[in-house]
Coordinates of C-alpha atoms in Angstrom, one line a residue:
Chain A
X111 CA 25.3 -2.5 -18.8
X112 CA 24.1 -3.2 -22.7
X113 CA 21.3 -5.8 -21.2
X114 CA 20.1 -2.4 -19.5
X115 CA 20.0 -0.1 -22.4
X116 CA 18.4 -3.3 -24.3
X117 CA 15.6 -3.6 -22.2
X118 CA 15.4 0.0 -22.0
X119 CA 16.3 0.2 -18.3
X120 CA 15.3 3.8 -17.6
X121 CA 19.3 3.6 -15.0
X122 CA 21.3 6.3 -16.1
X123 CA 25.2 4.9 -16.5
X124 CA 27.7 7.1 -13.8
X125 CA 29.7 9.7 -16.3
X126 CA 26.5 10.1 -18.2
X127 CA 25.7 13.1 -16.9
X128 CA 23.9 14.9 -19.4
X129 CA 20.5 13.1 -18.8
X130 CA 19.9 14.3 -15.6
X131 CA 21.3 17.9 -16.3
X132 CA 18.6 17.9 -19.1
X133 CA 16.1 17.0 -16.9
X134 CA 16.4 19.5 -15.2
X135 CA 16.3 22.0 -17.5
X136 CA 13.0 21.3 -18.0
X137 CA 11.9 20.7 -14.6
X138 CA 14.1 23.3 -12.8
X139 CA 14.9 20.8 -10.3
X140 CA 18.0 21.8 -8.0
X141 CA 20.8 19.4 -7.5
X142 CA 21.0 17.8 -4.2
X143 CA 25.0 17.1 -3.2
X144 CA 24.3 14.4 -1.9
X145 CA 22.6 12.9 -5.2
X146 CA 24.6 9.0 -5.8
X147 CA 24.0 7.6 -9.3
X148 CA 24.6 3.9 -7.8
X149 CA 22.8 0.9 -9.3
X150 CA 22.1 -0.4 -5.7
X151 CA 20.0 3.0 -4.5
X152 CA 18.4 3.0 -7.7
X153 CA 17.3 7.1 -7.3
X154 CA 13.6 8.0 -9.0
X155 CA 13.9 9.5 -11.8
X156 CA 11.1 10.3 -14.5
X157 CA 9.7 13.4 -13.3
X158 CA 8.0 15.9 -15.6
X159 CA 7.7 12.9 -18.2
X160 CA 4.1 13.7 -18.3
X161 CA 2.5 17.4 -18.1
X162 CA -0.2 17.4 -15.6
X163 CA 0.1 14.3 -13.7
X164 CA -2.6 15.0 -11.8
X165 CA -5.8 13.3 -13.5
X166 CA -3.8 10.1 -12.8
X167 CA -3.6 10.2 -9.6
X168 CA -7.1 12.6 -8.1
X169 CA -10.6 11.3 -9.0
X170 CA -11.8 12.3 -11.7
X171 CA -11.8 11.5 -15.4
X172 CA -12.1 8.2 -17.0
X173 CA -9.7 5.4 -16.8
X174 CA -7.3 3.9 -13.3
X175 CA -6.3 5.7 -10.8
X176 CA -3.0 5.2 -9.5
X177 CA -3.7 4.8 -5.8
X178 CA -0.6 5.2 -3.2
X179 CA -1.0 4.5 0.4
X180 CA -1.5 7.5 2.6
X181 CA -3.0 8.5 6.0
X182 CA -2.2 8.4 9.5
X183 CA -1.3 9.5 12.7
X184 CA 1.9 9.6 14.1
X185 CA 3.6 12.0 17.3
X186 CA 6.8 12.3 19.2
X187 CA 7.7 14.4 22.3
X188 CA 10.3 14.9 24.2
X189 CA 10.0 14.7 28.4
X190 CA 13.2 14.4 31.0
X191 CA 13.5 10.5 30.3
X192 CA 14.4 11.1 26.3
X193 CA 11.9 10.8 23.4
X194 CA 7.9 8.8 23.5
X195 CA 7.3 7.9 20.1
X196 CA 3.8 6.7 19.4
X197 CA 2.1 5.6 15.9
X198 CA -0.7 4.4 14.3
X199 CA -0.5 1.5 11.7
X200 CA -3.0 1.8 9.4
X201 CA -2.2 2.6 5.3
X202 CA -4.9 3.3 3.3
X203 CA -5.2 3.5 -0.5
X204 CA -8.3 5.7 -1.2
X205 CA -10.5 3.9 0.7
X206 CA -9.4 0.7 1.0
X207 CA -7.1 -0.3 3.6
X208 CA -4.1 -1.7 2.6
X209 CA -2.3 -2.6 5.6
X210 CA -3.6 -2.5 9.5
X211 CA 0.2 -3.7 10.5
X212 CA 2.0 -0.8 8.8
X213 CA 5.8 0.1 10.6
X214 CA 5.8 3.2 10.8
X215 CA 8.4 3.7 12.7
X216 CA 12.1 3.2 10.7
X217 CA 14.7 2.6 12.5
X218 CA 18.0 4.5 10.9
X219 CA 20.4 3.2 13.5
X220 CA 20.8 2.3 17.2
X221 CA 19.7 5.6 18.4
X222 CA 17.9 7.2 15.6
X223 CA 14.3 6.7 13.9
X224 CA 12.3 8.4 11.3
X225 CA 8.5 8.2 11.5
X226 CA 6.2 7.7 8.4
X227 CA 3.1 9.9 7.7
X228 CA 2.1 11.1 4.1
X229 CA 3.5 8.7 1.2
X230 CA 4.2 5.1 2.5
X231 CA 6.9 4.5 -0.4
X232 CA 8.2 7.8 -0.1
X233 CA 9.3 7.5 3.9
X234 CA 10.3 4.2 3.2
X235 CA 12.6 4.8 0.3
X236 CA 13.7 8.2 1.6
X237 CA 14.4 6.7 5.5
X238 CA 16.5 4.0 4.0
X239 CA 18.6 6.4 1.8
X240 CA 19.1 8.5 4.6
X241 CA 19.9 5.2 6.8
X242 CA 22.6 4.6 4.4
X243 CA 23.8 8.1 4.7
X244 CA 23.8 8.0 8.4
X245 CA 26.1 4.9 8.4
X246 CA 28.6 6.5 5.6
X247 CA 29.0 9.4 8.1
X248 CA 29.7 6.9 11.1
X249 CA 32.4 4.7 8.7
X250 CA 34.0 7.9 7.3
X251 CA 34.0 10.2 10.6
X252 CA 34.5 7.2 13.3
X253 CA 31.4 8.8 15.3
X254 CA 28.0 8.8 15.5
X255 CA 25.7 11.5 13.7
X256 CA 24.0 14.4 15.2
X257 CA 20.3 14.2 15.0
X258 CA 20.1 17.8 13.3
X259 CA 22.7 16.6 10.5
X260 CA 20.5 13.5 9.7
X261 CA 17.8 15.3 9.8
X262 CA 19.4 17.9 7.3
X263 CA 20.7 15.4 5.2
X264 CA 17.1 14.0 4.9
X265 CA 15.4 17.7 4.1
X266 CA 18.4 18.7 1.4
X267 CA 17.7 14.9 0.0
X268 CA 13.4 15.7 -1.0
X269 CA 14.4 19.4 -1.0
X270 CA 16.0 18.4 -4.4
X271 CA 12.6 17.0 -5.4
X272 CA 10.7 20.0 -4.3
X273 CA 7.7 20.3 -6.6
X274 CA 7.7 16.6 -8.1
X275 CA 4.8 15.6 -5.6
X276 CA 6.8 13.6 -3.2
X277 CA 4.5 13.3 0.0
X278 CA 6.5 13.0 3.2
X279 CA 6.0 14.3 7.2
X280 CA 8.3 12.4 9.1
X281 CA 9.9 13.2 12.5
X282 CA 13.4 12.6 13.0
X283 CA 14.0 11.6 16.9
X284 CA 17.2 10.2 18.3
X285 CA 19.7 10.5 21.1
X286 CA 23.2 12.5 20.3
X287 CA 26.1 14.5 22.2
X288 CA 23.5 17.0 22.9
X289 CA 21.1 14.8 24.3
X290 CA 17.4 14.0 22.8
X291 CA 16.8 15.6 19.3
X292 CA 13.7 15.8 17.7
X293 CA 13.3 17.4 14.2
X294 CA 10.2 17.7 11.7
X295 CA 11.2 17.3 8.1
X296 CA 8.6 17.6 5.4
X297 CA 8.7 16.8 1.4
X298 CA 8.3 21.1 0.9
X299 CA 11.3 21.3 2.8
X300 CA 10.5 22.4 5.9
X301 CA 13.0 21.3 9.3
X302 CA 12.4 22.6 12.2
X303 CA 13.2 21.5 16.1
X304 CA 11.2 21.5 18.7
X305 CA 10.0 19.5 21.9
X306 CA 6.3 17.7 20.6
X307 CA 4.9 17.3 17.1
X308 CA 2.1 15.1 15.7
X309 CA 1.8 14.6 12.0
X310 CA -0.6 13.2 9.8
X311 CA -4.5 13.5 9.0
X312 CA -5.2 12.3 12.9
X313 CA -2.9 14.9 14.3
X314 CA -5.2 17.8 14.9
X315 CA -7.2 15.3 17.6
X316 CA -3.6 13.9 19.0
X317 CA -2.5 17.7 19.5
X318 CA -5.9 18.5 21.2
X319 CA -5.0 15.8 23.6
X320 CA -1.2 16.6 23.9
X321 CA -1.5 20.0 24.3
X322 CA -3.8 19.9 27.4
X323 CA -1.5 17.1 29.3
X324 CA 1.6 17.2 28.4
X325 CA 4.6 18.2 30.7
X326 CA 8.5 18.2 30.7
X327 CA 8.4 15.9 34.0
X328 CA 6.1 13.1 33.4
X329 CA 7.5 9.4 33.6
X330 CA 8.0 7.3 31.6
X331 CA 4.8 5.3 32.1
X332 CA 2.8 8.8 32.2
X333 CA 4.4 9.9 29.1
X334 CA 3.6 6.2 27.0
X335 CA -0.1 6.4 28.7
X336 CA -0.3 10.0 27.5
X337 CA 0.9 9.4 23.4
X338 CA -1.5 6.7 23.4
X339 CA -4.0 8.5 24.1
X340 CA -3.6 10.7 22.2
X341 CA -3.2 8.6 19.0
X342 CA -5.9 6.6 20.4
X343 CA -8.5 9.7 20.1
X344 CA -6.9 10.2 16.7
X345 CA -7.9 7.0 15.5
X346 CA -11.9 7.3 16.7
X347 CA -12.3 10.6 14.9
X348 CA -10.4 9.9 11.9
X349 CA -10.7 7.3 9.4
X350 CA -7.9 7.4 7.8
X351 CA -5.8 6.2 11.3
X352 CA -6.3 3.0 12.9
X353 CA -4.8 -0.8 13.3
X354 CA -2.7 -1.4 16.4
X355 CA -0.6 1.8 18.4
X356 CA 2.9 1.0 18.5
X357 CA 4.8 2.8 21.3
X358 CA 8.7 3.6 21.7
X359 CA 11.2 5.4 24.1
X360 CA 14.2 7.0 23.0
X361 CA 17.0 7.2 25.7
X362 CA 20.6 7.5 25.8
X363 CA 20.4 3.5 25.3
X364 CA 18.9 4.4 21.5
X365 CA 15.4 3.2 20.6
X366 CA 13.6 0.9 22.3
X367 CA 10.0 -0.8 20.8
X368 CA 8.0 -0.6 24.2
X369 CA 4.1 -2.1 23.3
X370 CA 1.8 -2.8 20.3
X371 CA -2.0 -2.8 21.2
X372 CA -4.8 -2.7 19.0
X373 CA -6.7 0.7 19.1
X374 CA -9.6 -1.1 19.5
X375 CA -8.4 -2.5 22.7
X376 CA -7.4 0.5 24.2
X377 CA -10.3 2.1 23.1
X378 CA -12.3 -0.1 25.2
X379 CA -9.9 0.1 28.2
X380 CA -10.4 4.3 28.4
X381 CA -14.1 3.6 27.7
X382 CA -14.5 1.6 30.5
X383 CA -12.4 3.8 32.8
X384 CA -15.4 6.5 31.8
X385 CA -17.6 4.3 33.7
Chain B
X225 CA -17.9 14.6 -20.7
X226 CA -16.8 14.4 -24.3
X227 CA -14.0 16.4 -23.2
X228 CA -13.1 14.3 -20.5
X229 CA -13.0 11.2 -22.8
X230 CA -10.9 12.5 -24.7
X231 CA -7.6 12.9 -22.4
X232 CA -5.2 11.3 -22.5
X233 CA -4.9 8.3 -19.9
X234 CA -1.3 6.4 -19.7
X235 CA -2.5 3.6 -18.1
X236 CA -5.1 0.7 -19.1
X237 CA -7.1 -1.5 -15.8
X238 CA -6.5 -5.0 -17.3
X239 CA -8.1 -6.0 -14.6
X240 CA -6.8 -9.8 -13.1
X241 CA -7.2 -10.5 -8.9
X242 CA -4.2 -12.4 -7.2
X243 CA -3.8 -13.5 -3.8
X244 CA -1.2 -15.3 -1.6
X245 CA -1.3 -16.5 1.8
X246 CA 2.0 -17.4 3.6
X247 CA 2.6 -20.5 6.3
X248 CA 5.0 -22.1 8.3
X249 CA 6.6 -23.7 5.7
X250 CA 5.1 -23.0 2.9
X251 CA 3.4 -20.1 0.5
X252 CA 0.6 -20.5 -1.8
X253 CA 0.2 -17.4 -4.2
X254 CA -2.9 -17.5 -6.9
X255 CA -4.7 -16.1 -10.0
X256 CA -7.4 -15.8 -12.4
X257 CA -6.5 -16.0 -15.6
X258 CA -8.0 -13.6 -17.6
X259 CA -7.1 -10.3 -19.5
X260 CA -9.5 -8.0 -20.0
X261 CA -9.7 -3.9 -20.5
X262 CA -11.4 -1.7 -17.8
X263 CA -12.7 0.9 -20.0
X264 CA -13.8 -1.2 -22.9
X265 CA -15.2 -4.1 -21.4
X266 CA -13.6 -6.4 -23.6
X267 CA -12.0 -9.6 -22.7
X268 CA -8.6 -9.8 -24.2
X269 CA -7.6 -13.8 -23.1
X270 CA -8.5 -16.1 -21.0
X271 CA -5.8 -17.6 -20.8
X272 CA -3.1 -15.1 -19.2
X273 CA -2.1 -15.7 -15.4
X274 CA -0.7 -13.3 -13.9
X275 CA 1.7 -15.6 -11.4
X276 CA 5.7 -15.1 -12.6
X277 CA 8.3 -17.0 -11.4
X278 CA 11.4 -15.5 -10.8
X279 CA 14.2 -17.9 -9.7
X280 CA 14.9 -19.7 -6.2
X281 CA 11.3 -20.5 -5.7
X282 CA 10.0 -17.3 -5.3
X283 CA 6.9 -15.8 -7.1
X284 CA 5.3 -12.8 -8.0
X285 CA 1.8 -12.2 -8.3
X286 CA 1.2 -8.9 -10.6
X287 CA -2.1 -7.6 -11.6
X288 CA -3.0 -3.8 -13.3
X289 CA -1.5 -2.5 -15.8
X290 CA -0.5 -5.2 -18.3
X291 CA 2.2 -3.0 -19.9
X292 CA 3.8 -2.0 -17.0
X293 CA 3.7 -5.8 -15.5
X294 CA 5.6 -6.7 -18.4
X295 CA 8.3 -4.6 -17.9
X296 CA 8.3 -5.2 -14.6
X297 CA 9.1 -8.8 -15.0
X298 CA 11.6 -8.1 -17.8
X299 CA 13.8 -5.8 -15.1
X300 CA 13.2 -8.0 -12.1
X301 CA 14.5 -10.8 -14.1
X302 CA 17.3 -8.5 -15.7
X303 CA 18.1 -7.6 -11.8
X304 CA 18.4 -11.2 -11.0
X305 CA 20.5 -12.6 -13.6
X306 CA 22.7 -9.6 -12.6
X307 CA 22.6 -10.5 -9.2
X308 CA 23.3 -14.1 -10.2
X309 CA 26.2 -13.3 -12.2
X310 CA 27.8 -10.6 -9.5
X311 CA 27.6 -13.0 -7.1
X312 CA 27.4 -16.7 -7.8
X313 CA 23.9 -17.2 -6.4
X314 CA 20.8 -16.8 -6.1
X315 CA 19.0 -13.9 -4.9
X316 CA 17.6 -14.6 -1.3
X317 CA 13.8 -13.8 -1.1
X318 CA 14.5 -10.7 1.5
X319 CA 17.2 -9.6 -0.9
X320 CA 14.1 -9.8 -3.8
X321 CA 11.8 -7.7 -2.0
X322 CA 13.8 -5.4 -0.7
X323 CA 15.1 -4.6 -5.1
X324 CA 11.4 -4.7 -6.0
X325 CA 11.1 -1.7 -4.0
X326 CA 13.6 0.2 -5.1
X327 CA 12.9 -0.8 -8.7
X328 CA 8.7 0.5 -8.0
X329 CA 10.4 3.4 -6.4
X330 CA 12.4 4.4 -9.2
X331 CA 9.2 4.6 -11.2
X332 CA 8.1 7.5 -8.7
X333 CA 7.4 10.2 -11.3
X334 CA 5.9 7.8 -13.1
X335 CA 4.5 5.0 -11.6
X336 CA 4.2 1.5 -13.1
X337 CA 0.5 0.7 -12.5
X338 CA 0.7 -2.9 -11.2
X339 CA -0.5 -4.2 -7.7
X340 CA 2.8 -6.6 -6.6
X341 CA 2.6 -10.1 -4.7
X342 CA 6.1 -11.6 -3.6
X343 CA 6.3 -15.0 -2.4
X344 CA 9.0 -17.0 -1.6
X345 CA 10.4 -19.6 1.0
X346 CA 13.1 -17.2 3.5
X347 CA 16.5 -18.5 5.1
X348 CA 15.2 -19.6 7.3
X349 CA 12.7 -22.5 5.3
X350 CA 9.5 -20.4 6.5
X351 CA 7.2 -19.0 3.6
X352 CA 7.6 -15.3 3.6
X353 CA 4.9 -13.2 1.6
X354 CA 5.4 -9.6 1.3
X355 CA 2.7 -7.2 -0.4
X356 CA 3.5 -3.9 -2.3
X357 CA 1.6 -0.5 -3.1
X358 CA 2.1 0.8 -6.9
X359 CA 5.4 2.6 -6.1
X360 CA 6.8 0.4 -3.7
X361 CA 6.1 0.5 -0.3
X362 CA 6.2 -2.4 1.3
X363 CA 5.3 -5.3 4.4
X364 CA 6.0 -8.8 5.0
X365 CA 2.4 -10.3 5.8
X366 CA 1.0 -13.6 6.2
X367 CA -2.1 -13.2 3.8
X368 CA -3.0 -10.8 0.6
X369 CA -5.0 -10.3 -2.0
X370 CA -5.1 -7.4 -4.6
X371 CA -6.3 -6.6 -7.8
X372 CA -9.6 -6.2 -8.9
X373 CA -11.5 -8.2 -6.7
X374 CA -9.3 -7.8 -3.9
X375 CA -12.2 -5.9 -1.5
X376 CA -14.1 -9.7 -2.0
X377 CA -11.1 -11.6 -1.4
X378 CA -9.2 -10.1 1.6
X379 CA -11.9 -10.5 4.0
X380 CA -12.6 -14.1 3.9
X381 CA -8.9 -14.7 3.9
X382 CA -9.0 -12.2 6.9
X383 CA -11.8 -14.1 8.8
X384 CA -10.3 -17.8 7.4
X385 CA -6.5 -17.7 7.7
X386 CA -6.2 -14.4 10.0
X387 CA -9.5 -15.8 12.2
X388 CA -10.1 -12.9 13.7
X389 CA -13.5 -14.1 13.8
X390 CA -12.8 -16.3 16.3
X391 CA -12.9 -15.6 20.2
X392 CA -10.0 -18.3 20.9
X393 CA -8.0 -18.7 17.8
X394 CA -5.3 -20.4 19.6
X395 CA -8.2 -23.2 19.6
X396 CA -7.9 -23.4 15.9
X397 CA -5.2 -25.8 14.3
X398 CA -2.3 -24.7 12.2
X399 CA -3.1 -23.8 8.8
X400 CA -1.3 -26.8 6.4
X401 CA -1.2 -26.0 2.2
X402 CA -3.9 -28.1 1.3
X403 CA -6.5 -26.1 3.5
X404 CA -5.2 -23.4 2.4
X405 CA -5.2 -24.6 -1.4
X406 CA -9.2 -25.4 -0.8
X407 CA -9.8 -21.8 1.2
X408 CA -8.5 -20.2 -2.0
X409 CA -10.2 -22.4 -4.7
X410 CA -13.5 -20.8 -2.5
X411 CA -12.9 -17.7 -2.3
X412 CA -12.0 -17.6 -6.1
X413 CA -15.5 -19.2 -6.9
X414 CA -17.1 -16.5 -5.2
X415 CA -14.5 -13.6 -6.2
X416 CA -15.6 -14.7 -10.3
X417 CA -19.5 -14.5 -9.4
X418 CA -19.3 -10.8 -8.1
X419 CA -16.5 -8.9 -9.8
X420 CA -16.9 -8.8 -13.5
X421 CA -12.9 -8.8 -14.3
X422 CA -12.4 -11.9 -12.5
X423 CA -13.4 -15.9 -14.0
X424 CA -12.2 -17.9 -16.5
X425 CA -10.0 -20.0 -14.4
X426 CA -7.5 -20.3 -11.3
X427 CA -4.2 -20.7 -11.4
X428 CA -2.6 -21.7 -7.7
X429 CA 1.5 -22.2 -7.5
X430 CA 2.6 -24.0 -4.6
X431 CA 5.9 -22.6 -3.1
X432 CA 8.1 -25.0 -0.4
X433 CA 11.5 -26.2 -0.4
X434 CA 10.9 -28.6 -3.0
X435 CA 10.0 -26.1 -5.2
X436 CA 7.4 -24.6 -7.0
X437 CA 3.8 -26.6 -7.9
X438 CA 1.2 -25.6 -9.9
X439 CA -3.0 -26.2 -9.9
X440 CA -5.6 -25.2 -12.0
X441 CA -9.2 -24.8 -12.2
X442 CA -11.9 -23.4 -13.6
X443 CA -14.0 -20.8 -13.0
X444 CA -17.4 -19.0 -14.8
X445 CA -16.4 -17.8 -18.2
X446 CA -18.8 -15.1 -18.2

């Protein structure tokens, strides 16, 4: 661990408390339980080191801008065949698009997924923490996890970031003794349950669509057709959505990738049905 | 706008553009070679690529922030000599990408300004390329560019190695290192004529079970 210190390797060493009470002394930041100082998590730290992080990462002011990737549209609802989870895959950094192949759909285990929508990194690092959670639970308790305690163990996990700018809107949706779960978990800390959610700058125009179709007894064809349509008008009215729709059904099986189309196709495809 | 000037800014554009493209058994990653400062105009060396290699044939491309890249490579090598002592070998390239992540990550609150290219041949002998955002998310792709003259770059690799640009692609024949060698020696020409951090000259590294090869050339000094 001296190579660390030497190349002043900002890891704090387990039984080294101090640091990280300190920290939060200054920052007020409330200890999550199930905070693991392990060198293979590697946990952020760092927060607060600079007052007013802002001009660094908002326009404005001389000098780079640190840009992360953002944007997109993502929803999930629930219908009497499980789960429909549909996505964009576009990331975009400012302006520039940094990936039109994004996943945004992490897979935690079999028979649970977290979407992405808000910070890229964040989801991603946050999912697979909470992935590795998940699997501690199954090893240690010799059964699977409930969708509500993964998804609680995911909100108590950026809950103890509250107010460090984390970015993260992701929908937990999975299949447990109570059937299909679907919870929305948000970097202020908000959970709640519920039967169909969209998040992400394209969700007010995937809502607009939900909202007017959607039914508890559609198929499972009917349900797929009606998610991608929905992120499909998303992606024509905003720019910040885009790339290829990737579609998934959640059943008592677990998670299943169904298609990936390019919105452009698709776009075509309703277009000409206009006609 | 004095004022403004005056604030304090963490974080220096040293400009440099890199780009890799990944094939079926092979990856080619390259660079310019110069140093410069964004908000001063001034060249600091022309002689600086910004191409690392980090063990097991794999490569990381790593433009932005100049401070930042160099503690970047001084962890990831820390990580892999760690690795390497923990468990008798080398780090896989999946393995790599994966502890870049979490090491970008750990910088949330402050983020190390660099723009990350990982190359590197995978398990299974096919070149695997994976592309990262300043704090660590990440994708396995088959062609990238980033830096500053990343917006010239990407779309001629887009229309020349993604060929989206073409009706039938599955007409076109399979992309072999030495096309791809020439496709970036182009793009690099053009990349040094329209983006003012970018010249002096082009360093390309060759990655395929062999090992690791390098190229050079040169490019407008201006």
């Amino acid at each position: 661990m001296e190579l660390f210190r030497e190349a002043g390797f900002p890891y704090k060493i387990e039984g080294r408390q101090d640091d990280r009470r300190s920290n939060n002394s200054t920052t007020g930041r409330p200890r999550c339980p199930f905070d693991e100082e392990d060198i293979n998590s590697l946990m952020p730290i760092n927060f607060g080191v600079i007052e007013n992080k802002q001009h660094f990462q908002n326009e404005g002011g001389p000098g780079p801008r640190i840009k992360m990737n953002h944007g997109t549209t993502t929803l999930a609802f629930k219908f009497q065949h499980g789960i429909a989870v549909v996505v964009d895959s576009r990331a975009t950094a400012g302006s520039f698009i940094s990936s039109r192949t994004v996943e945004k759909v992490l897979a935690i285990n079999q028979y649970l997924i977290g979407t992405m929508a808000g910070g890229a990194a964040d989801c991603m690092y946050w999912e697979r923490i909470l992935a590795m959670h998940c699997n501690l639970y199954e090893l240690r308790n010799k059964r699977r996890i409930s969708v509500a305690a993964a998804s609680k163990i995911l909100c108590n996990l950026v809950y103890s970031y509250k107010g460090s700018r984390l970015s993260l809107g992701t929908m937990i949706a999975g299949w447990d003794s109570k059937g299909p779960g679907l919870y929305y978990v948000d970097s202020d800390g908000t959970r709640i349950s519920g039967n169909l959610f969209s998040v992400g700058s394209g969700s007010p125009y995937a809502y607009s669509v939900l909202d007017t179709e959607y039914r508890w007894d559609l198929s499972v064809d009917e349900a797929l057709d009606l998610g991608q349509k929905a992120v499909v008008g998303a992606t024509f009215r905003d720019s910040a959505s885009g790339g290829f729709i990737n579609s998934y059904i959640i059943n008592a099986d677990g998670w299943k990738h169904i298609s990936h189309i390019d919105c452009f196709d698709l776009i075509q495809k309703y277009n000409s049905k206009k006609k | 706008f004095l004022m403004s000037k005056s604030r304090f800014n963490p974080y220096e554009g040293n400009g440099g553009t890199t780009a890799g493209v990944a094939g079926d058994d092979f990856v080619v990653m390259a660079s310019d070679t110069r140093l410069c400062e964004e908000s001063t105009y001034v060249v600091s060396s022309r002689n600086y690529p910004h191409l690392y290699d980090l063990g097991n044939s794999s490569v990381l491309a790593a433009a932005g922030f100049n401070g930042d890249v160099i503690q970047l490579i001084k962890l990831l090598y820390i990580h892999g000599r760690r690795y390497l002592y923990q468990f008798n070998k080398e780090m896989s390239i999946t393995a790599r990408a994966s502890l870049l992540e979490r090491v970008l990550y750990q910088h949330r609150g402050f983020p190390l300004y660099v723009g990350n290219l990982l190359g590197g041949m995978d398990e299974e002998g096919r070149g695997a390329l994976f592309s990262y955002d300043p704090v660590g998310s990440y994708e396995r792709i088959s062609y990238i560019a980033d830096g500053s003259a990343a917006a010239i770059v990407l779309p001629f690799l887009h229309n020349q190695v993604g060929l989206r640009n073409m009706a039938d692609a599955g007409a076109a024949p399979r992309l072999t290192k030495e096309r791809t060698v020439q496709i970036l020696k182009d793009i690099f020409v053009s990349a040094a004529e329209w983006d003012i951090h970018c010249g002096d000259s082009l360093l390309i590294k060759m990655i395929t079970k062999e090992g690791v090869a390098e190229e050079t050339m040169a490019l407008r000094t201006d």
